[in-house]
Amino acid sequence: MESSSSTTRFKFRDHQDMDASALSDASSVISSLSSDPLDIGDDDDDYDGADDSDLQSMTATGIKHLCSELLELKAASDEEFQENIFANYSAFVRIFEEVEGIENELMKLKNHVSNQKKFVKELVDGIYVKLIVEEAEESVIEDSVSDELNSPSKLKAHINYVSETLDTLLSENRFDEALDIVEIEDENLERLQRRKGSSAGSLKLYNSVIVEGTSVLMLKLRVVAENPRTAAAELQQALSRICRLGNGHLATDLLLKYYNFRIEAGIHSLRSLKSFPWGVYIRELSKFVFSMISQAARSFVMLHGETSPYTSELIQWAQKETEAFTSSFGAYIRSISELSGGLCTVVQSLQFAVSFCSLLEAQKLVLTPYLIQQIHPCMEEALDTYIEHFKKVVAIFTASDSWVLGKYLVSGILVESCTSVFVSDRTEYCLLTNSGRKLMTLLQVHCVAFVIISRIEKFTAT
């Protein structure tokens, strides 16, 4: 923009003006010559000289004009160049400052990296020195403890102190502190046994105190775990302490017994309630039983991890609880009245059981095939019962039928899935007897039930 403004300040002279001035000069010369025509012939030589001088003056004038224009153009160009330099100088200075700032940031980054390297090196050296110091302190403490306990009197006093401390902590149910003391004193006993500087009687007494404290602690923890009113979080803490004492098998056994008691109590409580409508009882029962199995599996993983030698015990326990559920399921199915339309309730109950059981697969507990295997005899018995019931119903229909054909809407007889297949735009009615209409309705309902059962069995078989 600045260059354009500068160029606008310089304008060439108008060549038309220039030509006009030259023409005016020429016309003046011609007029002067024509004013004295009689002298033309006489002064021929004078006329030629004047003409040459006039042409020279015109050429000189044009050259002067051209030179002046060139000088003005040079001045304008120099001015524009200086203005461009001044205009771009600030941008150049700004870019230079930005580059300088980036260089400063790079230097700071290099210093930061250098400081971090130094810090990491100091940290590593400090940790290494700390580990060496801790090992040295442990060895010194071990030597000092061993030296202190080498004396029979000091060892006896220490044994009495440990016994009294454990009694106090256990009486106050301070299990974690008592467990820490048992672990520490057990290590001290092992050191003394390795050094072989103490008498056998003192070591035996020392060991008996530790064993007695461990036994009392284990007993108290077992009482907490076996209490059915113990909360799940408190149970988990007690079982973790038992595992610290080195008895993982007992912890697993107590865990499974605890959840077995809760499942049995829950089944009994649901059975005693009479407010459940048909089908809702199995839904609540399935939800409760398999959720308890899921909680037991989570607690088991918290105790022993994903891979544990006690996993087979958990699977066997889950299968036993599934059998208990199957027993309640079968009793409920057999209690459904034949006249209450119970086949649909049976199918719905089976769907509830399978769906809740399949949720355990996320915890790597695949119990659905085992559940179907246990339920299969009960389902066969229920189906046989309903087949016999259908035979009786059909006999009643045919015995009381007048065998008069009636005109019935197909959409009112067939279910929706069958209507789309058998019903066309033209066929809207069918001719059936009264017993035939009832039989069609029954067959459709129970065919749907049989299809659902067969699909569930195929799903579990795969």
mmCIF file of C-alpha atoms in Angstrom, residues 21-322:
data_model
loop_
_atom_site.group_PDB
_atom_site.id
_atom_site.type_symbol
_atom_site.label_atom_id
_atom_site.label_comp_id
_atom_site.label_asym_id
_atom_site.label_seq_id
_atom_site.Cartn_x
_atom_site.Cartn_y
_atom_site.Cartn_z
ATOM 1 C CA SER A 21 3.865 23.405 -26.377
ATOM 2 C CA ALA A 22 6.170 22.228 -29.110
ATOM 3 C CA LEU A 23 3.497 22.847 -31.702
ATOM 4 C CA SER A 24 2.839 26.282 -30.324
ATOM 5 C CA ASP A 25 6.506 27.091 -30.670
ATOM 6 C CA ALA A 26 6.516 25.767 -34.197
ATOM 7 C CA SER A 27 3.395 27.707 -35.103
ATOM 8 C CA SER A 28 4.915 30.867 -33.729
ATOM 9 C CA VAL A 29 7.937 30.325 -35.855
ATOM 10 C CA ILE A 30 5.821 29.678 -38.941
ATOM 11 C CA SER A 31 3.697 32.736 -38.255
ATOM 12 C CA SER A 32 6.771 34.833 -37.947
ATOM 13 C CA LEU A 33 8.026 33.552 -41.250
ATOM 14 C CA SER A 34 4.701 33.949 -42.973
ATOM 15 C CA SER A 35 4.328 37.493 -41.734
ATOM 16 C CA ASP A 36 6.926 38.586 -44.224
ATOM 17 C CA PRO A 37 6.362 36.523 -47.317
ATOM 18 C CA LEU A 38 8.215 38.842 -49.619
ATOM 19 C CA ASP A 39 11.378 38.251 -47.685
ATOM 20 C CA ILE A 40 11.313 34.529 -48.180
ATOM 21 C CA GLY A 41 12.850 34.431 -51.513
ATOM 22 C CA ASP A 42 15.333 37.090 -50.620
ATOM 23 C CA ASP A 43 16.441 35.604 -47.373
ATOM 24 C CA ASP A 44 16.552 31.945 -48.273
ATOM 25 C CA ASP A 45 19.679 31.306 -46.380
ATOM 26 C CA ASP A 46 18.422 33.119 -43.315
ATOM 27 C CA TYR A 47 15.273 30.996 -43.318
ATOM 28 C CA ASP A 48 17.193 27.733 -43.373
ATOM 29 C CA GLY A 49 19.370 28.826 -40.478
ATOM 30 C CA ALA A 50 16.395 29.895 -38.407
ATOM 31 C CA ASP A 51 14.636 26.643 -39.105
ATOM 32 C CA ASP A 52 17.594 24.621 -37.945
ATOM 33 C CA SER A 53 17.932 26.626 -34.765
ATOM 34 C CA ASP A 54 14.249 26.224 -34.002
ATOM 35 C CA LEU A 55 14.424 22.458 -34.459
ATOM 36 C CA GLN A 56 17.456 22.309 -32.232
ATOM 37 C CA SER A 57 15.666 24.294 -29.570
ATOM 38 C CA MET A 58 12.643 21.978 -29.775
ATOM 39 C CA THR A 59 14.846 18.867 -29.441
ATOM 40 C CA ALA A 60 16.702 20.374 -26.519
ATOM 41 C CA THR A 61 13.445 21.190 -24.837
ATOM 42 C CA GLY A 62 12.201 17.591 -25.240
ATOM 43 C CA ILE A 63 15.454 16.198 -23.921
ATOM 44 C CA LYS A 64 15.261 18.512 -20.940
ATOM 45 C CA HIS A 65 11.717 17.367 -20.294
ATOM 46 C CA LEU A 66 12.767 13.726 -20.532
ATOM 47 C CA CYS A 67 15.743 14.214 -18.228
ATOM 48 C CA SER A 68 13.642 16.008 -15.673
ATOM 49 C CA GLU A 69 11.097 13.193 -15.774
ATOM 50 C CA LEU A 70 13.837 10.584 -15.358
ATOM 51 C CA LEU A 71 15.248 12.486 -12.402
ATOM 52 C CA GLU A 72 11.818 12.708 -10.829
ATOM 53 C CA LEU A 73 11.287 8.975 -11.449
ATOM 54 C CA LYS A 74 14.616 8.167 -9.793
ATOM 55 C CA ALA A 75 13.760 10.329 -6.810
ATOM 56 C CA ALA A 76 10.357 8.663 -6.462
ATOM 57 C CA SER A 77 11.931 5.205 -6.748
ATOM 58 C CA ASP A 78 14.510 6.044 -4.083
ATOM 59 C CA GLU A 79 11.802 7.382 -1.823
ATOM 60 C CA GLU A 80 9.663 4.271 -2.315
ATOM 61 C CA PHE A 81 12.651 1.998 -1.633
ATOM 62 C CA GLN A 82 13.394 3.820 1.617
ATOM 63 C CA GLU A 83 9.756 3.659 2.646
ATOM 64 C CA ASN A 84 9.685 -0.096 1.977
ATOM 65 C CA ILE A 85 12.811 -0.523 4.060
ATOM 66 C CA PHE A 86 11.304 1.467 6.930
ATOM 67 C CA ALA A 87 7.975 -0.405 6.643
ATOM 68 C CA ASN A 88 9.545 -3.884 6.681
ATOM 69 C CA TYR A 89 12.139 -3.070 9.289
ATOM 70 C CA SER A 90 9.686 -3.521 12.179
ATOM 71 C CA ALA A 91 8.591 -6.921 10.831
ATOM 72 C CA PHE A 92 12.216 -7.955 10.433
ATOM 73 C CA VAL A 93 13.000 -6.860 13.971
ATOM 74 C CA ARG A 94 9.942 -8.753 15.260
ATOM 75 C CA ILE A 95 10.987 -11.960 13.454
ATOM 76 C CA PHE A 96 14.498 -11.567 14.793
ATOM 77 C CA GLU A 97 13.144 -11.163 18.331
ATOM 78 C CA GLU A 98 10.949 -14.263 17.929
ATOM 79 C CA VAL A 99 13.907 -16.312 16.749
ATOM 80 C CA GLU A 100 15.910 -15.040 19.682
ATOM 81 C CA GLY A 101 13.045 -16.007 22.041
ATOM 82 C CA ILE A 102 12.891 -19.522 20.572
ATOM 83 C CA GLU A 103 16.636 -19.860 21.084
ATOM 84 C CA ASN A 104 16.210 -18.820 24.715
ATOM 85 C CA GLU A 105 13.419 -21.393 25.185
ATOM 86 C CA LEU A 106 15.626 -24.083 23.671
ATOM 87 C CA MET A 107 18.397 -23.181 26.074
ATOM 88 C CA LYS A 108 15.962 -23.335 28.993
ATOM 89 C CA LEU A 109 14.712 -26.721 27.779
ATOM 90 C CA LYS A 110 18.271 -28.008 27.541
ATOM 91 C CA ASN A 111 18.954 -26.786 31.074
ATOM 92 C CA HIS A 112 15.728 -28.411 32.297
ATOM 93 C CA VAL A 113 16.653 -31.734 30.688
ATOM 94 C CA SER A 114 20.107 -31.511 32.195
ATOM 95 C CA ASN A 115 18.637 -30.800 35.633
ATOM 96 C CA GLN A 116 16.209 -33.703 35.283
ATOM 97 C CA LYS A 117 19.043 -36.045 34.357
ATOM 98 C CA LYS A 118 20.952 -34.861 37.372
ATOM 99 C CA PHE A 119 17.864 -35.268 39.572
ATOM 100 C CA VAL A 120 17.210 -38.806 38.304
ATOM 101 C CA LYS A 121 20.837 -39.734 38.862
ATOM 102 C CA GLU A 122 20.737 -38.340 42.396
ATOM 103 C CA LEU A 123 17.455 -40.143 43.039
ATOM 104 C CA VAL A 124 18.822 -43.460 41.809
ATOM 105 C CA ASP A 125 21.998 -42.998 43.814
ATOM 106 C CA GLY A 126 19.946 -42.009 46.859
ATOM 107 C CA ILE A 127 17.676 -45.039 46.575
ATOM 108 C CA TYR A 128 20.663 -47.302 46.148
ATOM 109 C CA VAL A 129 22.360 -45.784 49.176
ATOM 110 C CA LYS A 130 19.109 -46.015 51.134
ATOM 111 C CA LEU A 131 18.757 -49.689 50.272
ATOM 112 C CA ILE A 132 22.326 -50.320 51.340
ATOM 113 C CA VAL A 133 21.716 -48.420 54.582
ATOM 114 C CA GLU A 134 18.473 -50.307 55.229
ATOM 115 C CA GLU A 135 20.169 -53.624 54.630
ATOM 116 C CA ALA A 136 22.960 -52.587 56.939
ATOM 117 C CA GLU A 137 20.444 -51.428 59.549
ATOM 118 C CA GLU A 138 18.531 -54.688 59.270
ATOM 119 C CA SER A 139 21.702 -56.656 59.694
ATOM 120 C CA VAL A 140 22.680 -54.484 62.652
ATOM 121 C CA ILE A 141 19.209 -54.849 64.154
ATOM 122 C CA GLU A 142 19.310 -58.566 63.540
ATOM 123 C CA ASP A 143 22.688 -58.801 65.184
ATOM 124 C CA SER A 144 21.604 -56.578 68.061
ATOM 125 C CA VAL A 145 18.367 -58.534 68.557
ATOM 126 C CA SER A 146 20.259 -61.770 68.417
ATOM 127 C CA ASP A 147 22.858 -60.421 70.825
ATOM 128 C CA GLU A 148 20.161 -59.193 73.187
ATOM 129 C CA LEU A 149 18.239 -62.468 73.039
ATOM 130 C CA ASN A 150 21.362 -64.566 73.407
ATOM 131 C CA SER A 151 21.326 -63.800 77.077
ATOM 132 C CA PRO A 152 18.973 -66.260 78.865
ATOM 133 C CA SER A 153 17.597 -63.605 81.194
ATOM 134 C CA LYS A 154 16.948 -61.128 78.383
ATOM 135 C CA LEU A 155 15.376 -63.816 76.219
ATOM 136 C CA LYS A 156 13.079 -64.855 79.050
ATOM 137 C CA ALA A 157 12.058 -61.247 79.674
ATOM 138 C CA HIS A 158 11.404 -60.774 75.967
ATOM 139 C CA ILE A 159 9.255 -63.911 75.851
ATOM 140 C CA ASN A 160 7.183 -62.669 78.791
ATOM 141 C CA TYR A 161 6.796 -59.270 77.118
ATOM 142 C CA VAL A 162 5.612 -60.854 73.868
ATOM 143 C CA SER A 163 3.137 -63.071 75.714
ATOM 144 C CA GLU A 164 1.653 -60.172 77.675
ATOM 145 C CA THR A 165 1.448 -57.943 74.600
ATOM 146 C CA LEU A 166 -0.330 -60.597 72.570
ATOM 147 C CA ASP A 167 -2.798 -61.235 75.379
ATOM 148 C CA THR A 168 -3.606 -57.529 75.585
ATOM 149 C CA LEU A 169 -4.034 -57.061 71.852
ATOM 150 C CA LEU A 170 -6.167 -60.166 71.427
ATOM 151 C CA SER A 171 -8.400 -59.247 74.347
ATOM 152 C CA GLU A 172 -9.037 -55.885 72.669
ATOM 153 C CA ASN A 173 -9.567 -57.524 69.235
ATOM 154 C CA ARG A 174 -6.689 -55.548 67.734
ATOM 155 C CA PHE A 175 -6.068 -58.218 65.155
ATOM 156 C CA ASP A 176 -3.730 -56.377 62.785
ATOM 157 C CA GLU A 177 -1.288 -55.377 65.529
ATOM 158 C CA ALA A 178 -1.328 -58.880 66.982
ATOM 159 C CA LEU A 179 -0.695 -60.309 63.524
ATOM 160 C CA ASP A 180 2.281 -57.971 63.021
ATOM 161 C CA ILE A 181 3.813 -59.067 66.323
ATOM 162 C CA VAL A 182 3.328 -62.737 65.485
ATOM 163 C CA GLU A 183 5.090 -62.278 62.139
ATOM 164 C CA ILE A 184 7.994 -60.304 63.653
ATOM 165 C CA GLU A 185 8.536 -62.699 66.534
ATOM 166 C CA ASP A 186 8.382 -65.670 64.210
ATOM 167 C CA GLU A 187 11.240 -64.140 62.195
ATOM 168 C CA ASN A 188 13.223 -63.493 65.398
ATOM 169 C CA LEU A 189 12.744 -67.103 66.429
ATOM 170 C CA GLU A 190 14.071 -68.304 63.074
ATOM 171 C CA ARG A 191 17.180 -66.102 63.474
ATOM 172 C CA LEU A 192 17.862 -67.498 66.918
ATOM 173 C CA GLN A 193 17.448 -71.035 65.657
ATOM 174 C CA ARG A 194 19.930 -70.383 62.840
ATOM 175 C CA ARG A 195 22.560 -68.876 65.163
ATOM 176 C CA LYS A 196 22.243 -71.751 67.640
ATOM 177 C CA GLY A 197 23.314 -69.598 70.559
ATOM 178 C CA SER A 198 20.282 -70.051 72.792
ATOM 179 C CA SER A 199 19.193 -72.978 74.898
ATOM 180 C CA ALA A 200 16.691 -75.458 73.525
ATOM 181 C CA GLY A 201 14.323 -74.846 76.447
ATOM 182 C CA SER A 202 14.203 -71.098 75.850
ATOM 183 C CA LEU A 203 13.603 -71.557 72.146
ATOM 184 C CA LYS A 204 10.855 -74.073 72.865
ATOM 185 C CA LEU A 205 9.180 -71.635 75.273
ATOM 186 C CA TYR A 206 9.534 -68.840 72.735
ATOM 187 C CA ASN A 207 7.950 -71.015 70.058
ATOM 188 C CA SER A 208 5.100 -72.073 72.335
ATOM 189 C CA VAL A 209 4.240 -68.431 73.063
ATOM 190 C CA ILE A 210 4.144 -67.614 69.353
ATOM 191 C CA VAL A 211 2.112 -70.730 68.519
ATOM 192 C CA GLU A 212 -0.341 -70.021 71.310
ATOM 193 C CA GLY A 213 -0.808 -66.423 70.185
ATOM 194 C CA THR A 214 -1.291 -67.581 66.598
ATOM 195 C CA SER A 215 -3.873 -70.159 67.678
ATOM 196 C CA VAL A 216 -5.869 -67.648 69.708
ATOM 197 C CA LEU A 217 -5.745 -65.144 66.850
ATOM 198 C CA MET A 218 -6.873 -67.799 64.374
ATOM 199 C CA LEU A 219 -9.732 -68.817 66.659
ATOM 200 C CA LYS A 220 -10.982 -65.250 67.019
ATOM 201 C CA LEU A 221 -10.780 -64.660 63.271
ATOM 202 C CA ARG A 222 -12.662 -67.885 62.650
ATOM 203 C CA VAL A 223 -15.420 -66.833 65.040
ATOM 204 C CA VAL A 224 -15.815 -63.577 63.115
ATOM 205 C CA ALA A 225 -15.916 -65.388 59.765
ATOM 206 C CA GLU A 226 -18.433 -67.997 60.938
ATOM 207 C CA ASN A 227 -20.839 -65.429 62.336
ATOM 208 C CA PRO A 228 -23.723 -65.165 59.815
ATOM 209 C CA ARG A 229 -24.352 -61.567 60.839
ATOM 210 C CA THR A 230 -20.847 -60.484 59.877
ATOM 211 C CA ALA A 231 -20.820 -57.941 57.077
ATOM 212 C CA ALA A 232 -19.152 -58.867 53.805
ATOM 213 C CA ALA A 233 -16.379 -56.259 54.229
ATOM 214 C CA GLU A 234 -15.553 -57.446 57.760
ATOM 215 C CA LEU A 235 -15.577 -61.047 56.546
ATOM 216 C CA GLN A 236 -13.114 -60.164 53.795
ATOM 217 C CA GLN A 237 -10.723 -58.593 56.317
ATOM 218 C CA ALA A 238 -10.895 -61.608 58.611
ATOM 219 C CA LEU A 239 -10.244 -64.020 55.743
ATOM 220 C CA SER A 240 -7.307 -61.924 54.531
ATOM 221 C CA ARG A 241 -5.740 -62.146 58.005
ATOM 222 C CA ILE A 242 -6.248 -65.903 58.007
ATOM 223 C CA CYS A 243 -4.437 -66.065 54.666
ATOM 224 C CA ARG A 244 -1.576 -64.039 56.174
ATOM 225 C CA LEU A 245 -1.313 -66.672 58.869
ATOM 226 C CA GLY A 246 -0.716 -69.216 56.116
ATOM 227 C CA ASN A 247 -4.046 -71.030 56.088
ATOM 228 C CA GLY A 248 -5.566 -70.256 52.698
ATOM 229 C CA HIS A 249 -7.553 -73.482 52.625
ATOM 230 C CA LEU A 250 -9.376 -72.545 55.833
ATOM 231 C CA ALA A 251 -10.084 -69.069 54.464
ATOM 232 C CA THR A 252 -11.628 -70.577 51.332
ATOM 233 C CA ASP A 253 -13.716 -73.015 53.360
ATOM 234 C CA LEU A 254 -15.027 -70.245 55.626
ATOM 235 C CA LEU A 255 -15.822 -68.049 52.638
ATOM 236 C CA LEU A 256 -17.869 -70.731 50.904
ATOM 237 C CA LYS A 257 -19.678 -71.693 54.114
ATOM 238 C CA TYR A 258 -20.606 -68.066 54.721
ATOM 239 C CA TYR A 259 -22.200 -67.646 51.294
ATOM 240 C CA ASN A 260 -23.822 -71.080 51.500
ATOM 241 C CA PHE A 261 -25.568 -70.007 54.675
ATOM 242 C CA ARG A 262 -26.731 -66.786 53.051
ATOM 243 C CA ILE A 263 -28.095 -68.644 50.014
ATOM 244 C CA GLU A 264 -29.979 -71.161 52.162
ATOM 245 C CA ALA A 265 -31.433 -68.384 54.305
ATOM 246 C CA GLY A 266 -32.461 -66.403 51.220
ATOM 247 C CA ILE A 267 -34.149 -69.400 49.581
ATOM 248 C CA HIS A 268 -36.071 -70.132 52.765
ATOM 249 C CA SER A 269 -37.119 -66.487 53.047
ATOM 250 C CA LEU A 270 -38.376 -66.364 49.456
ATOM 251 C CA ARG A 271 -40.220 -69.656 49.871
ATOM 252 C CA SER A 272 -42.034 -68.370 52.933
ATOM 253 C CA LEU A 273 -43.363 -65.337 51.078
ATOM 254 C CA LYS A 274 -46.791 -65.895 49.523
ATOM 255 C CA SER A 275 -47.143 -62.534 47.775
ATOM 256 C CA PHE A 276 -45.272 -63.462 44.582
ATOM 257 C CA PRO A 277 -47.446 -63.930 41.479
ATOM 258 C CA TRP A 278 -46.775 -66.770 39.051
ATOM 259 C CA GLY A 279 -43.318 -66.491 37.472
ATOM 260 C CA VAL A 280 -42.019 -63.712 39.720
ATOM 261 C CA TYR A 281 -40.841 -66.165 42.372
ATOM 262 C CA ILE A 282 -38.389 -67.902 40.014
ATOM 263 C CA ARG A 283 -37.138 -64.553 38.747
ATOM 264 C CA GLU A 284 -36.345 -63.343 42.269
ATOM 265 C CA LEU A 285 -34.923 -66.731 43.249
ATOM 266 C CA SER A 286 -32.632 -66.859 40.199
ATOM 267 C CA LYS A 287 -31.488 -63.297 40.731
ATOM 268 C CA PHE A 288 -30.672 -63.900 44.397
ATOM 269 C CA VAL A 289 -28.902 -67.266 44.104
ATOM 270 C CA PHE A 290 -26.684 -66.392 41.161
ATOM 271 C CA SER A 291 -25.859 -62.945 42.561
ATOM 272 C CA MET A 292 -24.656 -64.637 45.771
ATOM 273 C CA ILE A 293 -22.490 -66.984 43.698
ATOM 274 C CA SER A 294 -21.105 -63.931 41.890
ATOM 275 C CA GLN A 295 -20.243 -62.193 45.183
ATOM 276 C CA ALA A 296 -18.535 -65.330 46.462
ATOM 277 C CA ALA A 297 -16.458 -65.526 43.267
ATOM 278 C CA ARG A 298 -15.371 -61.883 43.633
ATOM 279 C CA SER A 299 -14.360 -62.422 47.268
ATOM 280 C CA PHE A 300 -12.452 -65.547 46.255
ATOM 281 C CA VAL A 301 -10.478 -63.612 43.623
ATOM 282 C CA MET A 302 -9.704 -60.877 46.162
ATOM 283 C CA LEU A 303 -8.245 -63.510 48.490
ATOM 284 C CA HIS A 304 -6.313 -65.717 46.087
ATOM 285 C CA GLY A 305 -6.153 -63.912 42.741
ATOM 286 C CA GLU A 306 -7.266 -65.060 39.298
ATOM 287 C CA THR A 307 -5.085 -68.170 39.314
ATOM 288 C CA SER A 308 -5.364 -70.118 42.535
ATOM 289 C CA PRO A 309 -4.976 -73.761 43.570
ATOM 290 C CA TYR A 310 -8.354 -73.466 45.298
ATOM 291 C CA THR A 311 -10.289 -72.636 42.097
ATOM 292 C CA SER A 312 -11.621 -76.184 41.803
ATOM 293 C CA GLU A 313 -13.167 -75.850 45.265
ATOM 294 C CA LEU A 314 -15.002 -72.716 44.154
ATOM 295 C CA ILE A 315 -16.349 -74.452 41.033
ATOM 296 C CA GLN A 316 -17.535 -77.483 43.011
ATOM 297 C CA TRP A 317 -19.236 -75.229 45.539
ATOM 298 C CA ALA A 318 -20.965 -73.240 42.759
ATOM 299 C CA GLN A 319 -22.261 -76.472 41.234
ATOM 300 C CA LYS A 320 -23.676 -77.565 44.593
ATOM 301 C CA GLU A 321 -25.454 -74.237 44.984
ATOM 302 C CA THR A 322 -26.823 -74.656 41.454
#
